[in-house]
XYZ file of C-alpha atoms in Angstrom:
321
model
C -8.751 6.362 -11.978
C -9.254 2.591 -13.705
C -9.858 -1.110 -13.526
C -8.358 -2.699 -10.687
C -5.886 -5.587 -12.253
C -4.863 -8.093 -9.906
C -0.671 -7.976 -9.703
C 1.645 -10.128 -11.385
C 2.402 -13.314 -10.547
C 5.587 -13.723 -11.892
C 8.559 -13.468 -9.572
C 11.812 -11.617 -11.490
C 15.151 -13.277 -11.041
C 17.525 -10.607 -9.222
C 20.091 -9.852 -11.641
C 23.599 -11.728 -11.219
C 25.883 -8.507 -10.793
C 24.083 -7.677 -7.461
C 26.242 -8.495 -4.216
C 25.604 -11.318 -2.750
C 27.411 -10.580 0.789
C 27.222 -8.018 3.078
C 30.455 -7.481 2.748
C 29.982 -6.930 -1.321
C 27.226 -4.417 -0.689
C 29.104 -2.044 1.467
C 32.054 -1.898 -1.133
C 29.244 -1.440 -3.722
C 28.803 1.972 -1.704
C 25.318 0.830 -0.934
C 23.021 3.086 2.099
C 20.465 1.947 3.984
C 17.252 4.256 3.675
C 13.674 4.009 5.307
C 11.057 3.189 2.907
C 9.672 6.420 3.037
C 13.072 8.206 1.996
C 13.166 5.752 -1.054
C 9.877 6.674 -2.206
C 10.467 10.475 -1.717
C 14.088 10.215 -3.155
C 12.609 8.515 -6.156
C 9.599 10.794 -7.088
C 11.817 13.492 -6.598
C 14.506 11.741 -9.277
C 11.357 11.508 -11.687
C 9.538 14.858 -10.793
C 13.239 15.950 -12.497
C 13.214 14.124 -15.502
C 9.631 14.551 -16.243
C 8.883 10.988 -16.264
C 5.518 9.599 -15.503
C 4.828 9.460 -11.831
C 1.742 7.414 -11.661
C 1.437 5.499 -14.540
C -2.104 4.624 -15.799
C -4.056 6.834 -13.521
C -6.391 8.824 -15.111
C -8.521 12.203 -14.330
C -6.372 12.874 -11.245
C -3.749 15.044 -12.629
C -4.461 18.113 -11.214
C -6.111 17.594 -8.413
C -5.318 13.968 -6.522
C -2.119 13.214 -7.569
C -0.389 16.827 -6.309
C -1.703 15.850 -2.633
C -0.543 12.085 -3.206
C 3.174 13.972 -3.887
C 2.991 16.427 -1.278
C 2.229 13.316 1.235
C 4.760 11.401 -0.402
C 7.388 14.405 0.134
C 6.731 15.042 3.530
C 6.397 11.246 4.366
C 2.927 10.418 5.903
C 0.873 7.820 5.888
C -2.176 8.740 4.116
C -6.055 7.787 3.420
C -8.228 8.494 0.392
C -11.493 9.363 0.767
C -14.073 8.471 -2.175
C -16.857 6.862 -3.471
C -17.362 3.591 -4.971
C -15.325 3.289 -8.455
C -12.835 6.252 -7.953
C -9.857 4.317 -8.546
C -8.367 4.427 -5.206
C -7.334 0.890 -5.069
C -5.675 1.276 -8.657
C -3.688 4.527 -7.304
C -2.480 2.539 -4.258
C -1.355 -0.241 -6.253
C 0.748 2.191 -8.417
C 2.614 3.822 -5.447
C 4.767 0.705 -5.714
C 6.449 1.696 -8.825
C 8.478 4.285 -6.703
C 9.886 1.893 -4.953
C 13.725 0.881 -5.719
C 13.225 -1.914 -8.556
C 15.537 -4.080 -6.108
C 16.074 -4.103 -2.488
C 18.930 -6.334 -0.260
C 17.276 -8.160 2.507
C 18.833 -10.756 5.239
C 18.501 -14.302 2.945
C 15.535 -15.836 4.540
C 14.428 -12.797 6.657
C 10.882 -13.149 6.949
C 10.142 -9.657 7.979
C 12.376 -8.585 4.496
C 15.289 -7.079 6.760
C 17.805 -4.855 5.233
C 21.494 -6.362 6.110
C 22.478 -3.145 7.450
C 19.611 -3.045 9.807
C 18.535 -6.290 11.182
C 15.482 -6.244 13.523
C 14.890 -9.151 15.591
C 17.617 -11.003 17.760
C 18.069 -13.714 15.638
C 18.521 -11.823 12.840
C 21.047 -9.530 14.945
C 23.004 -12.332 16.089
C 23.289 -13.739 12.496
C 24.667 -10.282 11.545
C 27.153 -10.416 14.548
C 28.109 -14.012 13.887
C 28.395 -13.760 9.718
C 29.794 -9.930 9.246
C 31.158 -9.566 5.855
C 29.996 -12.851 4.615
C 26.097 -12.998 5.828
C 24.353 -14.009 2.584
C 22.327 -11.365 1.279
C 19.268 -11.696 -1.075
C 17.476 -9.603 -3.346
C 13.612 -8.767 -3.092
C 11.627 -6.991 -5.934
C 9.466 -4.080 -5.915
C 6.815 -6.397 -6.804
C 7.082 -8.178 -3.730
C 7.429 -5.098 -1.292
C 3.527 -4.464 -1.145
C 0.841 -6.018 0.648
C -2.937 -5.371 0.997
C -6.073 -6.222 3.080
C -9.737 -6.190 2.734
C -11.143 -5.228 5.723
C -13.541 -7.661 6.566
C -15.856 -8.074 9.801
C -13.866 -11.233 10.200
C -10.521 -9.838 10.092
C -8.157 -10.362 13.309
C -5.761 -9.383 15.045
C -3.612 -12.517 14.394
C -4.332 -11.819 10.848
C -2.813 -8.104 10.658
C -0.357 -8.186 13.348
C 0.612 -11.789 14.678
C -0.406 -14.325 16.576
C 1.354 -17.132 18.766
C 2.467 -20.338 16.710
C 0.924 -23.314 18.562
C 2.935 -25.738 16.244
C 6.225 -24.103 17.265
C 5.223 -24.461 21.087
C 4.031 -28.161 20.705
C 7.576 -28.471 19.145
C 8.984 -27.423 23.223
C 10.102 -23.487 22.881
C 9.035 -21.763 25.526
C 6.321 -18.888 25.327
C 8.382 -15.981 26.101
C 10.493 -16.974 23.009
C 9.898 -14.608 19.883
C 10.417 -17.589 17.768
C 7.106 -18.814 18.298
C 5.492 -15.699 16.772
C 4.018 -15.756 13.753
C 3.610 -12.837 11.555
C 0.985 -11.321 10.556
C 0.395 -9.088 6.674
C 1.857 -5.857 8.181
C 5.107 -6.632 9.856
C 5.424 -9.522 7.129
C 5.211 -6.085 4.509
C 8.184 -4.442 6.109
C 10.384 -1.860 4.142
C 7.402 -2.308 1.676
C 3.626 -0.287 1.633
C 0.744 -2.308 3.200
C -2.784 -1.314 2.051
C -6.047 -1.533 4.047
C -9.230 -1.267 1.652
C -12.438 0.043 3.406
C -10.844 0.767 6.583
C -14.373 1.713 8.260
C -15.725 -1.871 7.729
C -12.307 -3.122 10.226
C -13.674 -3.934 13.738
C -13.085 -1.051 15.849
C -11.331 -2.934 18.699
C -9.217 -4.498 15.340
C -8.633 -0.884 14.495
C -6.901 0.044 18.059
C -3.867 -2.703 16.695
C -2.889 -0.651 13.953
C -2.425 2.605 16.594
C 1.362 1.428 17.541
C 2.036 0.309 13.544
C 1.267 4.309 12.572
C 2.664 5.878 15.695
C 5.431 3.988 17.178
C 5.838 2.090 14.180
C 6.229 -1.091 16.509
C 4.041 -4.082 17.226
C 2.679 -6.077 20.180
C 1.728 -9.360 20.595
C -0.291 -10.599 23.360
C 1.638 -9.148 25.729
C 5.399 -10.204 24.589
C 8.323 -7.838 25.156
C 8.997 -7.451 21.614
C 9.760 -4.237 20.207
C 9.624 -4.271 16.366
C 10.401 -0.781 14.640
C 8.666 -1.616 11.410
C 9.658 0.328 8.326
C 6.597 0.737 6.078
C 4.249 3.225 4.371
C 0.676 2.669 5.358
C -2.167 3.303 2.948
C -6.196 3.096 3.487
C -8.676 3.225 1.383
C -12.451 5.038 2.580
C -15.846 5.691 1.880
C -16.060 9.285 3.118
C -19.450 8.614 4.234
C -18.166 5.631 6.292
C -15.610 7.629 7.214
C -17.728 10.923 7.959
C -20.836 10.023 8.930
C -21.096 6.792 10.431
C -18.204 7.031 12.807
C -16.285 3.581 11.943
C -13.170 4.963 12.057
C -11.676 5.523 15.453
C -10.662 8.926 16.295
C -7.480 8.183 17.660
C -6.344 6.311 14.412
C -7.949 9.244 12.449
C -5.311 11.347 13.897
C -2.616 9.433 13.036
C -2.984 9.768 9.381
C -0.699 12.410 7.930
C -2.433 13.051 4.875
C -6.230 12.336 3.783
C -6.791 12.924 0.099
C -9.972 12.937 -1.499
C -10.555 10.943 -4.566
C -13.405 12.294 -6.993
C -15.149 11.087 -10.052
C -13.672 12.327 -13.710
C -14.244 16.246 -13.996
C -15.430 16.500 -17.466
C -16.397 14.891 -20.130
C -12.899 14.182 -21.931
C -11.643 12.937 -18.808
C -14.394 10.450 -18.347
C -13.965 9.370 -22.272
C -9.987 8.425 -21.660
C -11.091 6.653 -18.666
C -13.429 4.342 -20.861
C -11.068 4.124 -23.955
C -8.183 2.723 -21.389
C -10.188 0.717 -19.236
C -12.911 -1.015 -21.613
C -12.002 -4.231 -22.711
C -13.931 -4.135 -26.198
C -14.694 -7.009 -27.912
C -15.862 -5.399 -31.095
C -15.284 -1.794 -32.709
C -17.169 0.817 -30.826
C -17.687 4.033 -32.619
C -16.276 7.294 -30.930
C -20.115 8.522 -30.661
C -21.229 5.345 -29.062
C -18.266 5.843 -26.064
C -19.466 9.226 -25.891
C -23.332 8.515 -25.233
C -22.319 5.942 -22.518
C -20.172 8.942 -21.161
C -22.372 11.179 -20.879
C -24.947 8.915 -19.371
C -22.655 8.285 -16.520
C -22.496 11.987 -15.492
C -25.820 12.297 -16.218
C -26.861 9.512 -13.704
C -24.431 11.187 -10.752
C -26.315 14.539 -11.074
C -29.984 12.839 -11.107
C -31.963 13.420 -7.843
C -33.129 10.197 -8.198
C -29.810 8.525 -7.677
C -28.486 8.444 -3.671
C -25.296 10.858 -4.007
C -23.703 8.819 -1.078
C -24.000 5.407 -2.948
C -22.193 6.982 -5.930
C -22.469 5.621 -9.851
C -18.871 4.109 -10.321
C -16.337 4.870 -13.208
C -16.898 0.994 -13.683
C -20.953 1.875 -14.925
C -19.717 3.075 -17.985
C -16.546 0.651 -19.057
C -18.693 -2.142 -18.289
C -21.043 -0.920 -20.614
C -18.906 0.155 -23.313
């Protein structure tokens, strides 16, 4: 669990010795793999070598981050389930670092398209027309993950697409997929898209997603257009949202593969290296002091006086300290 640090802005330069054509990147030997296969292929490589899965995550060792794996493994999309301040933002963020640090896409794809697997027709007929020489270009991990608030507000149009009105004023027709633009998920494929507080998403918003987790295609308002989008998708829940109040639609409940819950640190160690990596101190704090604002926390969580479904988050404590 931690501090949820906004990602950085800085876009790496792809390296020079990557291939450049398609050509070049099937005599590198290069495969195409599904987005899910990366990310399994790669924990696997570092469940091997003992490296560190899920860096900066802490308190979830032996209890969240085995279910997170076993999801990952067996390649389902997944929700956690927790209260306020449990760090489930900060764990979504870091399934990213699983990804391949580089990826080859079609050069100006704006649905990231691998050359070897073009989606759209005009991205199929640029394959046809190019072959060995289509320009290829490089995205970074960085750059492979997207993520929503879900807001009363959100639309539609927002998550899945809308028609351009610009690109019709400009005299294409409607039934031409050109004039679609993209919405945040089909704009994050091959990557992971997040949705934070799924239960506060419109419920009629909530029946768009259905095809993304199913089918793994999209519609929009009404066009033939079949889009088998490669992602991983990730929500985020208040299991008393989730639970109680209903918010969630069943059938998009179902289509989850995995739901993890998240929990607050176990003991009191636990919830002192939480503090010691997330506070931001601006003067020494002694070791007792950290400790007494520990304790506190669990303290408040097991008070009758406090509303167990409201939580007291991991953030009570590092803002204090």
């Amino acid at each position: 669990m931690g501090r949820v640090t906004a990602p950085n802005p800085v876009i790496p330069v792809p390296p020079a010795e990557l291939p450049r054509t398609l050509g070049e990147l099937r005599a590198a030997g290069h495969r195409y793999r599904t987005v899910k296969q990366e990310l399994r292929d790669n924990l696997i490589a570092r469940m091997r070598t003992g490296a560190d899965r899920f860096p900066g995550i802490v308190g979830y060792e032996d209890t969240v981050l085995p279910e997170v794996e076993r999801a990952l493994l067996a390649g389902h999309d997944l929700v956690l389930l927790g209260e306020r301040g449990q760090g489930k933002t900060r764990l979504i963020r870091s399934l990213a670092a699983l990804l391949d640090e580089w990826t080859p896409v079609i050069a100006g794809s704006v649905l990231n398209e691998h050359p070897m697997h073009p989606l759209t027709p005009a991205s199929r007929a640029q394959v046809a027309e190019a072959g060995d020489d289509l320009p290829v270009g490089w995205l970074h991990r960085s750059m492979r993950y997207g993520e929503k608030l879900a807001t009363p507000d959100t639309s539609v149009g927002d998550l899945i697409g809308d028609v351009d009105p610009i690109r019709i004023a400009e005299g294409r027709t409607l039934g031409d997929p050109e004039t679609i633009h993209f919405g945040l998920v089909p704009r994050t494929n091959r990557g992971i898209f997040a949705v934070n507080e799924l239960p506060d998403l419109a419920e009629r918003i909530q029946v768009a997603l259905l095809n993304v987790l199913e089918e793994r295609d999209i519609q929009v308002r009404g066009y033939q257009l079949r889009l088998p989008l490669d992602l991983l998708l990730v929500a985020s829940a208040n299991p008393d949202d989730y639970t109680n109040r209903g918010r969630i639609i069943t059938p998009l409940k179902d289509r989850f593969g995995a739901e993890i819950r998240t929990h607050y640190p176990v003991d009191l160690d636990l919830e002192l290296a939480l503090i010691r990596q997330e506070a931001d101190l601006v003067a020494e704090v002694p070791e007792h002091v950290l400790e007494v604002l520990a304790r506190f926390a669990r303290a408040v969580r097991e008070s009758p006086s406090v509303d167990p479904r409201s939580g007291v988050s991991a953030r009570f404590a590092i803002a204090a300290a």
